[in-house]
Each structure stands twice: as C-alpha cells, then as structure tokens.
C-alpha cells in the first residue's frame, strides 16, 4: 500500500473513509511514562548581551537550567521538535505535518526507545536526559498558556527520541523518501527534488554549510592557537544556533552554540579544548528494491528463500479544525534492511547510517567533558554521530581535523548511488569504516587546516597530509572545492604568519575566486548569450567587469546574486542561457522598480530585517562572509548564512579567550525582549562581542541573575 499522501488524507477527512485493521496491532507512538523527575536546581546569569550562563552543582543541574533558559528564549521550537519526536505534530498543526508523524513510526523511534532505553543508555546520560526534560517541564508549568498539553510531562525518553528522529534529516533522508513518494519509479542518478505534497520535513530540519579553520602556534605571529567556529544555518527554526554557557562543579564547563532540544553544547569550547563542525555529504543512505512473493505480498526474497516482512500498525491523529481530530490507521512494514515502503512502482527498503542509533547525546556529553586531544578522539571514536567534518584545537597547541562519518563497509562491486537488489546479503552492510581510518590529520606540518563543505583531502591544501584507509568511491566523499575552501587556502594557508587581526579579517572575506562557481556561471553565460537588448547588454557589461566582491558599496553584486543560482560543486551547476536571461531580466526589473537603477550598492539592497531594525549586509552566497537572502518587499532579506560565529584562542600559557556574535540575539521568539535583536547591529558591522567565561567576568557584565528548580509549584 502506498505511503500516506495528502490526497488520501483529504479524502479521509471529508468523506470519512474507514480505515483498515491490522493483524499485528502495535502503536509506535506509545508513550511510557517515567517516574517523577529528580529535583534539580540551577542559577542562571544573563550577561549584558542576554547570553545565559547556567551554573549548577551537578552536570544534571546545569542541563536542567539550560533547558529552562532556552525555553525562555525559544519554547515554541523546542516544543515543536518534541511534538515531532512524539509523533503528535499532525494532531496539533494539521495535515501538513502528518508525514512527520508517519516517518517517526516508519523508522521505529519508539519501538527502539521503549525496548532499549533502560538497558542501553548509561545512568549518567539518563539523568542528563531527565534533567533536560525536567527543565522544559518546569518552564511549561510556569507558562501554561504556551503549552500543548498532550505533550507533557516530558521525560528522558523523549530527549533520546528527539535525537533519533532528527539526525537522519541532517543527511537527507527526507530527500530519499520524497523520491520514493513519486508516482514513477525512482531514478536516484537524477538527483533530488522535494515535492511539496510529500514533504516529511515541514519543520525544515536542515544543514546548509559551514567554515571551520584552525591555526597552530607555529602559524600564528603571536604563538597563539586559534579556532574559527562558523556555520551557515537558517536564522530561525530547529537548526538555528543558540548561544549558551553551562558550568557544573562536576567539570562541565562549555560555552558555544547548540540547536533547540539539545542538552549539550554542540560546538564551542571549554578551558582546554574547542571544536566545530561543517556539514559533509557522504553517501549514508541506501535504497533496496525488494522482490515480492507473487503469492504473498508480505514476503520478500532474500538469499534464495522467502522472508516475512514485519508488520505493525500506527495511529495518526490529524487535526481537522478547532478541537476536531481524525485518527487514521496505517501499516508499517520492515525488512531485514530497515523500513519498507510499498508503492505502485515497487517495494523498497531503506537502510541508513546510524539506523536505530541511540548514543548521539552520549557522544556529545563525552565531547563536552573532554579535556585533551586523547579524550576528544576517544569520544569521537564512539561513532554515534553519523556525519560532520570536525575541527579541533586545544590549549597545548594541537589542531586536528577529521572527515567524520559513519561510512558503511560496502561491497565495491555494486553501484551504491543507484537502487540496490534487496534479494542478496551481499548488499546488506552491518559495519562502518573505523574512525581511525577516516580522512584526518593531526598537527599538519603547515600549522593550518580548513574545511568549508569541500574535499577533505585538501583540508590543508596538501593531499599528502590527509591519512585514510578503506575509503572507496562508494563512500560518496566530496571531491569538489567550494569558493570558501579556495579562499581559506589562499588566505589562511598562503599567509606564513597570521596575526590576530588577519585571522579575524580573513573570516569576513567577501570575494569570489576566479575558479569559483560564481565566476564560472557568469563567464559561461556571457560567452553563450546573444541579445540586441541595450539594457540587457548594459547589465551583462556590468557583470563582465565585476571584481567578484560583495562589499557594501559594490554595484554589481546585487545583480549577480539575484541572477545566478549557485551550487557548492561546480560540476552540479547547469548553465541554461534562456533561463538565466529570464532571471537577469527579472533582477533588472526588481532593482529598477525599487531603486531606479540596476547597479545598486549591495548594502542598500541586502538587508538584515529584525523587528524594528533594518540594516545593511555585505557578503553573499558562497563567500566566507556567507549570506543567503530572499526577495521580500523590494529587498534581499537575509534568511540563512553566517549566524553564530565564535573565534577561540589560547595564548602560549594556555589561557583561553573567545569572542562571538549572533545575527539576532538570545531571544528568538519575543519581539519585546531586549535580546531579540540586540546583536544585529554588531553583526551587520562584522564585529564581535567578548564571551564571558569565568564567573567574575560574568558578574561584572551582568544583566540579571535568578534561580530555577524543579520542585517549584
């Protein structure tokens, strides 16, 4: 039977079609309540910029306080993510979100959590989960008008479930499923396109791009070790960064960025070490076409014999309008490979890296608690984080880069980018490439590494620096260079001794290399286009003579950014002269209609709009100063790109210091908050603020202090 479609659900709503029963009735949305949360308490210090610094006696106390503070600033996003984990989005928001609920059932989140949580999650991680859930519960108790009551109370299982359902989104499971939803047989060689009618990611849980760069004392003119933490994410939603500092008497002391729903800092630094991520895109998802028994539609051929599909039933509750809801029953199928979709054009099984993985939070906890490179590598060696390039630096001057990924050990005789035969065990993998065999380098001889969503073997600019074993073409590792990688190698790699100011200024570089996708797109178009239109010829001449910079006063940048849709990999850019001409004409019209000319300084057009402020921005897609905008109300309004940025440094004596900036501020939901957009002007000016890390500095720069506990009524 086909996966849930919007059309079918609409028919159910309006014509009351009855649902079918199942001979194996198991609800994957079953929620088993846990014992009452333990008592936790924390002190929250808000510094003058609104950043929360949470102090607790235990790690769990600090995590409890983090949950409360983050809920103060972005409760809706946290609540929505956990509604997703509990497969209740459709019951709250309606039919658009029901595919998420189906997906949670399809991958078996609650089967795994209910069956394995008690035995497999270590005690200290359970209490972290319970503490985080308790912090959200306490905020909900204090603010009942903001609460969807069917979600509460939360417990530790919900936090693990949140990680389990979100992580596959980060490496594209929704794109694979969308391909399978289509009416025609999927051809994965043609790439991916998300159909709005089969979108299983309406929350937009996504990774965009990032820069991570480190230099060792040998590369710095002042013998400092420096690390750049710089991701390019959506500026709102479930993958928008939140800055926080958590400290406990048990040794937890991390400051940095985290996503909503995370009990741990996802990247940042403690006294001794720091790390950051960039998204990577190895092949982590495989799709198998199953050979179904013509006499039994619930059996598939595997190694010469028919095997039964496991069958479960889920109940999807859908809000129609007001309090009226409709419950739909659907069957869930699984094979030895993983979740199974029955479609008219075939029956398909999906297997993905980290399938049923429950230790991701534990790995983040071990990373947060690490104090040196050996402990950090040991935490990474858990391989519970399926992807992310990872860059590391520490107070001893060590720098380390690894192309982190859970890369399956696959039979090289198959083309793993296409549909795979599901009738043989030769395509069924169970193990991953060992962590030590992933592409990586520790203390490169040049004293520098970078990764900007590009070829890991060029992280230092020298392929001989990067060691790896057992990596084949089936891994799907990137071979391209982004403009940011090219610029980072030129700027950081080409500078023999980098000063503090140079390290800072290179991060905000806003130039395209001549080998970049932008330069290629413009040159290719100019060579191909033929026109007698004088205005079009003038615009083409402006682009032809552009210096490939995106400064505030640059008069060609806005036209170029509006006209050319870029890709990370130049091989994926398709020049369509007719379409580009149409886009160019449209860009000219937009600019002339609103500014009277098409050679408008970029800063006049590209804006940071937040509440009552409207500020100029330089930078553009693919720049080190990465800004991605959409056209709204006659402006290029920034929505994605440079967001939480942190620069960390250790002096020769091992003392740590850092600066950071956020595109908005700590509070993402309340426009009346003083922290709703208080960092935006600094961000627009490409400046940063100090990170207050020790308690004396925090108290000397204090906005407010308050205590929270879980035993308040």
XYZ file of C-alpha atoms in Angstrom:
713
model
C 0.000 0.000 0.000
C 1.291 3.471 -0.813
C 2.748 5.755 1.850
C 0.384 8.363 3.194
C -0.379 11.010 0.616
C -2.087 14.309 1.124
C -4.844 13.403 -1.295
C -5.711 10.247 0.619
C -5.790 12.092 3.909
C -8.030 14.793 2.488
C -10.443 12.105 1.289
C -10.446 10.597 4.739
C -11.251 13.932 6.323
C -14.080 14.914 4.044
C -15.619 11.569 3.090
C -14.947 9.625 6.300
C -13.438 6.609 4.532
C -12.996 3.860 7.122
C -9.516 2.606 7.906
C -8.328 -0.940 7.808
C -7.368 -3.153 10.711
C -4.075 -4.989 11.146
C -3.245 -8.420 12.465
C -0.228 -7.065 14.363
C -1.562 -4.019 16.255
C 1.395 -2.178 17.781
C 1.325 1.581 18.211
C 4.761 3.046 17.559
C 3.557 6.245 19.206
C 3.105 4.512 22.543
C 4.473 6.692 25.319
C 5.505 5.001 28.549
C 5.609 7.435 31.435
C 8.707 7.525 33.620
C 8.946 8.030 37.359
C 8.752 11.620 38.618
C 11.785 13.715 37.701
C 14.503 14.132 40.300
C 14.909 17.529 41.901
C 17.272 19.847 40.029
C 18.282 23.440 40.590
C 20.488 25.943 38.818
C 21.469 29.578 38.803
C 21.070 31.445 35.519
C 23.188 34.529 34.919
C 22.177 36.598 31.879
C 25.053 38.767 30.759
C 24.534 42.238 29.325
C 24.004 40.750 25.867
C 21.416 38.273 27.151
C 23.551 35.140 26.819
C 22.641 32.671 29.582
C 25.391 31.268 31.795
C 23.989 28.346 33.742
C 25.696 27.177 36.913
C 24.743 24.007 38.750
C 26.229 21.754 41.376
C 25.976 18.711 39.108
C 26.069 18.270 35.355
C 22.362 17.446 35.524
C 21.601 20.667 37.420
C 23.372 22.699 34.729
C 21.495 20.870 31.952
C 18.205 21.476 33.773
C 18.993 25.186 33.849
C 19.957 25.160 30.165
C 16.590 23.651 29.247
C 14.783 26.317 31.249
C 16.819 29.212 29.843
C 16.483 28.005 26.246
C 12.754 27.527 26.760
C 12.527 31.149 27.916
C 14.047 32.183 24.595
C 12.593 29.660 22.113
C 9.991 27.428 23.727
C 7.909 27.055 20.582
C 10.707 25.494 18.527
C 11.712 23.145 21.335
C 8.102 22.124 21.878
C 7.530 21.566 18.144
C 10.608 19.361 17.862
C 9.469 17.226 20.759
C 5.947 17.056 19.337
C 7.670 15.654 16.265
C 9.564 13.108 18.352
C 6.298 12.044 19.981
C 4.611 11.859 16.531
C 1.998 14.437 17.522
C 2.614 17.253 15.039
C -0.383 16.339 12.894
C -2.674 16.304 15.889
C -1.608 19.847 16.807
C -0.963 21.544 13.451
C -2.959 19.507 10.974
C -2.474 17.544 7.813
C 0.705 19.264 6.554
C 2.668 17.791 9.454
C 1.247 14.265 9.408
C 4.057 12.906 7.183
C 6.482 13.637 10.034
C 4.369 11.536 12.385
C 4.328 8.749 9.825
C 8.106 8.989 9.421
C 8.645 8.651 13.196
C 6.614 5.462 13.080
C 8.292 4.259 9.899
C 11.815 4.356 11.342
C 10.609 2.827 14.616
C 11.748 5.518 17.035
C 9.527 4.493 19.927
C 9.975 0.762 19.409
C 13.698 1.290 19.872
C 13.436 3.745 22.759
C 10.900 1.727 24.740
C 12.770 -1.548 24.234
C 16.344 -0.359 24.773
C 16.427 2.839 26.838
C 16.575 1.259 30.287
C 19.258 -1.308 29.457
C 21.457 0.557 26.977
C 21.529 4.220 27.997
C 24.205 4.770 30.689
C 22.995 6.013 34.054
C 24.722 9.399 33.801
C 23.145 10.005 30.388
C 19.708 9.038 31.663
C 19.934 11.633 34.399
C 21.074 14.230 31.851
C 18.009 13.387 29.762
C 15.721 13.512 32.796
C 17.219 16.838 33.875
C 16.722 18.397 30.457
C 13.143 17.106 30.246
C 12.523 18.433 33.758
C 13.766 21.894 32.768
C 11.279 22.046 29.898
C 8.538 20.668 32.148
C 9.235 23.373 34.703
C 9.040 26.114 32.101
C 5.773 24.615 30.824
C 4.439 24.552 34.384
C 5.376 28.214 34.820
C 3.906 29.245 31.452
C 0.808 27.088 30.880
C -0.623 29.362 28.178
C 2.229 28.390 25.802
C 1.805 24.643 26.239
C 0.338 21.901 24.063
C -0.921 19.799 26.943
C -0.836 16.473 25.119
C 2.985 16.633 25.079
C 3.533 16.986 28.829
C 5.045 15.837 31.059
C 8.220 15.041 29.167
C 10.786 12.524 30.352
C 14.244 11.286 29.394
C 12.976 9.002 26.662
C 11.608 11.998 24.756
C 15.064 13.561 24.606
C 16.646 10.427 23.103
C 13.715 10.092 20.693
C 14.268 13.700 19.616
C 17.823 12.921 18.552
C 16.827 9.676 16.828
C 14.251 11.218 14.516
C 16.146 14.428 13.748
C 19.618 13.116 12.888
C 18.619 11.345 9.615
C 17.091 14.625 8.397
C 20.517 16.233 8.683
C 21.905 13.998 5.953
C 18.882 13.956 3.713
C 16.512 11.094 4.494
C 13.576 13.325 3.529
C 15.033 13.701 0.033
C 15.260 9.946 -0.377
C 11.718 9.397 0.853
C 10.396 12.191 -1.341
C 11.914 10.424 -4.330
C 10.119 7.219 -3.369
C 6.822 9.040 -2.871
C 6.626 9.944 -6.541
C 4.299 8.112 -8.894
C 7.100 6.993 -11.191
C 9.880 4.533 -10.384
C 12.739 6.443 -8.705
C 15.986 7.165 -10.507
C 18.466 8.348 -7.907
C 21.041 9.243 -10.531
C 18.870 12.243 -11.457
C 19.285 13.892 -8.067
C 16.601 15.017 -5.653
C 13.607 17.304 -5.660
C 11.324 17.760 -2.674
C 7.666 17.577 -3.653
C 5.613 19.968 -1.527
C 2.866 17.339 -1.464
C 5.139 14.731 0.122
C 7.284 16.915 2.362
C 8.215 14.988 5.502
C 10.301 17.914 6.738
C 7.882 20.837 7.213
C 9.922 21.984 10.233
C 12.923 22.429 7.885
C 15.429 20.435 9.896
C 18.425 21.034 7.681
C 22.134 21.735 7.405
C 23.347 24.368 4.953
C 27.091 24.925 5.117
C 29.947 25.985 7.369
C 33.559 27.022 7.797
C 35.930 25.536 10.349
C 39.523 26.754 10.432
C 42.358 26.331 12.923
C 45.928 27.554 13.110
C 48.622 26.255 15.439
C 51.198 28.356 17.333
C 53.691 27.754 14.503
C 51.341 29.542 12.087
C 50.459 32.499 14.365
C 52.688 35.508 14.702
C 51.991 35.645 18.468
C 52.235 31.860 19.126
C 48.505 31.633 19.856
C 46.335 28.697 18.845
C 43.133 29.830 17.139
C 39.906 28.137 16.087
C 37.094 29.534 13.932
C 33.595 28.218 14.659
C 31.400 29.435 11.804
C 28.362 27.616 10.496
C 25.900 28.874 7.889
C 22.451 27.867 9.033
C 18.854 29.074 8.757
C 18.393 32.087 11.025
C 15.277 30.636 12.642
C 13.815 27.206 13.272
C 15.123 23.887 14.546
C 18.669 24.274 13.191
C 19.173 27.904 14.190
C 22.010 28.280 16.684
C 21.504 29.311 20.296
C 24.429 30.542 22.393
C 24.808 29.368 25.989
C 27.368 28.577 28.680
C 26.883 25.634 31.055
C 29.040 25.065 34.127
C 28.909 22.464 36.882
C 31.016 21.516 39.875
C 31.428 18.095 38.216
C 33.619 19.513 35.449
C 31.165 20.528 32.746
C 32.169 23.999 31.522
C 31.239 24.581 27.886
C 30.306 27.730 26.033
C 29.175 27.763 22.425
C 26.274 27.038 20.119
C 23.559 24.409 20.280
C 20.364 23.526 18.476
C 16.909 23.644 20.109
C 16.304 20.417 22.007
C 19.984 19.753 22.700
C 21.022 19.249 26.351
C 24.666 19.797 25.384
C 26.660 22.484 23.630
C 27.084 21.129 20.106
C 30.206 23.104 19.306
C 32.257 25.634 21.216
C 34.972 25.419 23.842
C 35.816 24.728 27.466
C 39.002 25.814 29.248
C 41.188 23.342 27.428
C 39.688 22.350 24.085
C 37.345 23.571 21.378
C 35.765 22.147 18.248
C 33.441 22.968 15.403
C 31.638 21.213 12.580
C 30.987 21.668 8.903
C 28.343 19.641 7.141
C 29.581 16.920 4.813
C 27.674 14.730 2.384
C 28.955 11.175 2.189
C 26.573 8.500 0.930
C 24.862 7.355 4.118
C 21.501 6.140 2.734
C 20.854 3.069 0.599
C 17.600 2.027 -1.071
C 16.866 -1.597 -1.938
C 14.239 -2.868 -4.342
C 12.599 -5.938 -2.827
C 11.468 -8.936 -4.846
C 7.966 -9.705 -3.531
C 6.450 -13.194 -3.446
C 3.689 -13.235 -6.110
C 1.671 -15.497 -3.780
C 2.191 -13.414 -0.634
C 2.576 -9.650 -0.812
C 4.153 -9.591 2.647
C 7.126 -11.805 1.782
C 10.359 -10.870 0.033
C 13.154 -12.945 -1.449
C 16.454 -12.949 0.426
C 19.343 -15.311 -0.280
C 17.097 -17.817 -2.035
C 14.244 -18.015 0.477
C 11.103 -16.023 1.231
C 11.214 -13.938 4.390
C 8.242 -12.303 6.104
C 8.006 -8.554 6.361
C 7.373 -7.447 9.931
C 4.099 -5.556 10.156
C 2.936 -3.029 12.697
C 0.081 -0.599 12.930
C 0.298 3.058 13.835
C -2.432 5.540 14.604
C -2.085 9.011 13.150
C -4.218 11.656 14.797
C -4.910 14.602 12.482
C -6.332 17.970 13.453
C -9.082 18.975 11.021
C -10.227 22.265 12.536
C -10.609 23.532 16.086
C -10.809 20.620 18.521
C -11.963 18.166 15.841
C -9.421 15.457 15.071
C -9.444 12.337 12.936
C -7.498 9.150 13.648
C -6.085 7.170 10.733
C -4.537 3.713 10.997
C -1.652 2.779 8.731
C 0.529 -0.269 8.378
C 4.282 -0.082 8.846
C 6.491 -2.670 7.151
C 10.120 -3.577 7.755
C 12.577 -5.975 6.194
C 15.990 -7.128 7.352
C 17.336 -3.968 5.692
C 15.140 -1.463 7.519
C 11.876 0.437 6.909
C 9.881 -0.622 3.840
C 7.638 1.433 1.549
C 5.083 -0.257 -0.682
C 4.440 1.772 -3.816
C 2.675 1.058 -7.104
C 6.019 1.053 -8.913
C 7.704 -1.317 -6.444
C 8.515 -2.202 -2.858
C 11.577 -0.555 -1.347
C 13.612 -0.943 1.823
C 15.776 1.815 3.282
C 18.962 1.435 5.275
C 20.847 4.435 6.629
C 23.926 5.068 8.731
C 23.162 5.237 12.409
C 19.947 3.274 11.960
C 18.497 2.777 15.464
C 21.451 4.731 16.951
C 20.697 5.952 20.486
C 24.139 7.156 21.665
C 24.402 10.515 19.888
C 23.685 12.523 23.028
C 26.169 10.392 24.955
C 28.866 11.210 22.407
C 28.156 14.925 22.723
C 28.371 14.588 26.509
C 31.770 12.857 26.243
C 32.970 15.568 23.840
C 31.792 18.325 26.203
C 33.648 16.681 29.093
C 36.888 16.071 27.164
C 39.955 17.947 28.416
C 42.607 16.989 25.861
C 43.026 15.586 22.374
C 43.171 11.969 23.538
C 39.860 12.227 25.383
C 38.262 14.066 22.472
C 39.337 11.431 19.963
C 38.072 8.715 22.291
C 34.669 10.428 22.369
C 34.650 10.764 18.580
C 35.627 7.110 18.288
C 32.163 6.182 19.605
C 30.928 6.878 16.058
C 27.442 7.750 17.222
C 27.414 10.937 15.126
C 26.770 9.907 11.515
C 28.325 12.913 9.777
C 30.056 16.338 10.174
C 33.578 17.376 9.312
C 35.094 18.092 12.714
C 37.836 20.593 13.500
C 39.566 20.715 16.886
C 42.114 22.876 18.723
C 43.400 22.977 22.295
C 45.475 24.893 24.820
C 48.558 22.744 24.134
C 48.683 23.940 20.537
C 47.241 20.768 18.981
C 44.976 21.057 15.973
C 43.071 18.113 14.468
C 40.721 17.634 11.524
C 38.648 14.572 10.651
C 36.092 13.870 7.945
C 33.767 12.319 10.492
C 31.138 9.974 9.098
C 29.594 6.577 9.712
C 30.572 5.226 6.295
C 29.231 1.706 5.694
C 31.618 -1.057 4.663
C 30.114 -1.888 1.280
C 30.791 -4.397 -1.459
C 32.624 -2.377 -4.136
C 31.124 -4.416 -6.967
C 27.798 -2.541 -6.659
C 26.861 1.000 -7.660
C 25.669 2.313 -4.317
C 24.289 5.543 -5.748
C 21.503 3.599 -7.501
C 18.737 1.219 -6.463
C 20.225 -1.948 -4.974
C 18.980 -5.530 -5.199
C 17.371 -6.478 -1.898
C 17.408 -10.205 -2.555
C 21.028 -10.841 -1.545
C 23.062 -10.462 1.620
C 25.988 -9.114 -0.417
C 24.295 -5.685 -0.420
C 23.393 -5.769 3.268
C 26.065 -3.984 5.294
C 26.407 -4.087 9.075
C 29.693 -2.302 9.869
C 31.296 1.101 9.383
C 34.766 2.253 8.399
C 36.776 2.553 11.629
C 37.178 6.067 12.979
C 40.957 5.852 12.751
C 40.680 5.095 9.027
C 38.610 8.172 8.144
C 40.362 11.050 6.319
C 42.118 13.037 9.052
C 45.217 14.903 10.124
C 46.704 15.827 13.495
C 49.067 18.796 13.697
C 49.690 19.238 9.950
C 53.167 20.444 9.148
C 51.825 23.696 7.723
C 50.124 24.541 11.024
C 46.715 25.026 9.435
C 43.566 23.246 8.314
C 40.207 24.279 6.945
C 37.041 22.652 5.756
C 34.310 24.613 4.045
C 31.997 21.811 2.851
C 34.505 20.515 0.360
C 37.138 17.888 -0.438
C 38.535 16.582 2.873
C 41.799 15.562 1.211
C 42.547 19.232 0.577
C 41.911 20.378 4.151
C 45.471 21.711 4.398
C 45.948 22.376 0.700
C 48.282 19.342 0.501
C 46.702 15.915 -0.213
C 49.684 14.099 1.294
C 48.784 15.477 4.737
C 45.485 13.601 5.000
C 45.573 9.952 6.010
C 42.767 7.459 5.441
C 42.244 3.758 4.811
C 39.465 1.649 3.389
C 37.698 4.552 1.652
C 36.261 3.692 -1.776
C 34.068 5.509 -4.278
C 31.005 4.000 -2.567
C 31.580 6.403 0.313
C 30.493 9.328 -1.845
C 33.044 11.691 -0.319
C 33.173 15.189 -1.802
C 35.795 15.854 -4.472
C 34.927 19.492 -5.197
C 36.230 22.750 -3.759
C 33.826 25.478 -2.719
C 34.708 29.133 -3.111
C 35.127 29.275 0.662
C 37.650 26.437 0.594
C 39.585 28.111 -2.206
C 39.606 31.406 -0.323
C 40.564 29.802 3.001
C 43.528 28.012 1.438
C 44.615 31.209 -0.292
C 44.202 33.467 2.758
C 44.997 31.318 5.773
C 47.167 28.775 4.008
C 49.083 31.352 1.990
C 49.962 33.571 4.958
C 53.211 32.403 6.572
C 52.457 34.055 9.915
C 48.883 35.043 10.731
C 48.179 37.865 13.161
C 45.060 38.027 15.304
C 43.582 40.751 13.089
C 44.333 38.780 9.925
C 42.677 35.656 11.332
C 39.613 37.765 12.088
C 39.548 39.671 8.793
C 40.027 36.553 6.657
C 36.902 35.083 8.221
C 34.859 38.036 6.913
C 36.383 37.911 3.420
C 33.777 38.588 0.728
C 35.468 37.773 -2.564
C 34.833 35.029 -5.113
C 37.810 33.190 -6.553
C 38.199 33.120 -10.341
C 37.757 29.333 -10.090
C 34.517 29.667 -8.107
C 31.059 28.599 -9.233
C 30.014 32.267 -9.343
C 32.824 33.206 -11.719
C 32.168 30.123 -13.851
C 28.428 30.869 -14.023
C 28.956 34.456 -15.154
C 31.675 33.652 -17.676
C 29.718 30.768 -19.183
C 26.602 32.876 -19.534
C 28.442 35.822 -21.082
C 30.048 33.524 -23.660
C 26.720 31.957 -24.635
C 24.201 34.787 -24.513
C 23.143 36.583 -27.685
C 20.979 39.709 -27.478
C 20.329 43.110 -29.048
C 18.536 44.401 -25.948
C 20.507 47.518 -24.913
C 19.506 47.340 -21.250
C 20.398 43.659 -21.117
C 23.739 44.393 -22.780
C 24.443 47.073 -20.171
C 23.687 44.616 -17.364
C 25.894 41.974 -18.994
C 28.698 44.531 -19.263
C 28.302 45.306 -15.535
C 28.626 41.602 -14.703
C 31.549 41.156 -17.109
C 33.531 43.878 -15.352
C 32.551 42.884 -11.801
C 35.522 42.433 -9.444
C 33.797 39.427 -7.814
C 33.500 41.174 -4.455
C 30.419 41.688 -2.304
C 31.319 44.847 -0.395
C 28.566 47.146 0.891
C 29.198 49.623 -1.916
C 29.666 47.113 -4.741
C 27.313 47.967 -7.617
C 27.337 44.624 -9.465
C 26.983 42.179 -6.555
C 23.217 42.504 -6.021
C 22.506 41.881 -9.700
C 24.798 38.841 -9.764
C 23.404 37.318 -6.561
C 19.811 37.756 -7.714
C 20.532 36.280 -11.146
C 22.751 33.231 -10.681
C 21.578 30.231 -8.608
C 24.809 28.739 -7.258
C 25.839 25.253 -6.177
C 28.645 24.102 -3.880
C 30.091 21.850 -6.593
C 30.867 23.450 -9.937
C 30.085 20.105 -11.621
C 26.462 20.439 -10.462
C 25.981 23.880 -11.981
C 23.913 23.722 -15.164
C 24.018 26.735 -17.434
C 20.686 27.340 -19.114
C 21.147 30.545 -21.097
C 17.435 31.041 -21.689
C 16.552 30.644 -18.013
C 19.438 32.832 -16.849
C 18.391 35.548 -19.291
C 14.887 35.426 -17.849
C 16.316 35.658 -14.320
C 18.573 38.540 -15.338
C 15.653 40.483 -16.806
C 13.644 39.800 -13.670
C 16.551 41.006 -11.484
C 16.879 44.192 -13.518
C 13.146 44.827 -13.124
C 13.206 44.225 -9.378
C 16.109 46.585 -8.824
C 14.866 49.344 -11.154
C 11.332 49.192 -9.763
C 12.561 49.718 -6.220
C 15.780 51.719 -6.623
C 15.517 53.349 -10.048
C 18.609 51.551 -11.401
C 20.052 48.045 -11.519
C 23.591 48.929 -10.390
C 22.537 49.458 -6.777
C 25.134 49.242 -3.966
C 24.708 45.850 -2.316
C 24.255 47.279 1.176
C 21.199 49.229 0.049
C 19.506 46.090 -1.237
C 20.723 43.264 1.018
C 19.335 43.762 4.497
C 19.104 42.283 7.950
C 15.480 42.826 8.968
C 14.561 42.004 12.537
C 11.719 43.625 14.427
C 12.162 47.378 14.244
C 15.619 47.331 12.658
C 16.672 47.208 9.013
C 20.439 47.043 8.500
C 22.799 46.698 5.509
C 24.716 43.484 4.924
C 27.685 42.679 2.734
C 28.692 39.169 1.700
C 26.845 36.681 -0.419
C 26.243 33.020 -1.278
C 29.487 31.063 -1.163
C 31.519 33.854 0.451
C 33.494 33.400 3.640
C 31.002 36.041 4.782
C 28.153 33.799 3.686
C 24.776 35.491 3.291
C 21.766 33.894 1.591
C 18.743 36.106 1.052
C 15.247 36.039 -0.411
C 13.465 38.863 -2.214
C 10.826 40.382 0.057
C 9.161 43.777 -0.163
C 11.757 45.167 -2.547
C 14.757 43.928 -0.576
C 17.123 40.993 -0.421
C 16.264 39.934 3.137
C 18.891 37.668 4.710
C 17.496 34.363 5.979
C 20.442 31.957 6.016
C 24.216 32.061 6.311
C 26.655 33.470 8.838
C 24.873 33.143 12.152
C 26.546 32.142 15.413
C 30.250 32.838 14.932
C 32.912 32.213 17.571
C 36.664 32.717 17.467
C 38.584 30.923 20.236
C 42.223 31.415 21.139
C 44.704 30.035 23.649
C 47.812 32.047 24.462
C 51.246 30.379 24.873
C 50.489 29.818 28.576
C 47.243 28.003 27.758
C 44.799 30.727 28.820
C 41.577 30.724 26.827
C 39.702 33.705 25.426
C 36.938 33.941 22.854
C 34.623 36.293 21.012
C 31.282 35.545 19.414
C 28.352 37.082 17.579
C 24.786 36.071 16.715
C 22.801 37.557 13.861
C 19.875 38.398 16.155
C 20.294 37.786 19.876
C 19.469 35.247 22.536
C 15.692 35.568 22.378
C 14.293 34.216 19.121
C 10.576 34.470 19.845
C 9.663 37.602 21.828
C 9.995 40.837 19.875
C 9.568 42.821 23.093
C 12.664 41.232 24.636
C 15.780 43.438 24.828
C 17.667 40.424 23.440
C 15.500 39.963 20.347
C 17.823 41.872 18.006
C 20.435 43.491 20.249
C 23.348 41.802 18.440
C 22.174 42.569 14.909
C 23.939 45.932 14.516
C 27.238 44.419 15.659
C 26.676 41.546 13.246
C 25.965 43.946 10.385
C 29.225 45.753 11.123
C 31.192 42.465 11.152
C 32.193 42.954 14.763
C 32.117 40.513 17.652
C 31.462 40.669 21.375
C 33.502 39.155 24.218
C 32.499 35.749 25.588
C 32.363 35.920 29.385
C 33.687 32.621 30.633
C 34.665 32.955 34.286
C 32.184 33.884 36.994
C 33.852 37.169 37.954
C 33.645 38.437 34.351
C 30.040 37.287 34.134
C 29.119 39.128 37.336
C 30.932 42.259 36.158
C 28.855 42.226 32.971
C 25.567 41.074 34.427
C 22.063 41.859 33.247
C 20.159 39.586 35.614
C 20.520 36.616 37.929
C 17.839 34.152 39.002
C 17.472 30.620 40.280
C 15.300 27.846 38.897
C 14.431 24.496 40.436
C 12.259 21.526 39.582
C 10.389 21.386 42.877
C 8.555 24.691 42.440
C 4.785 24.552 42.242
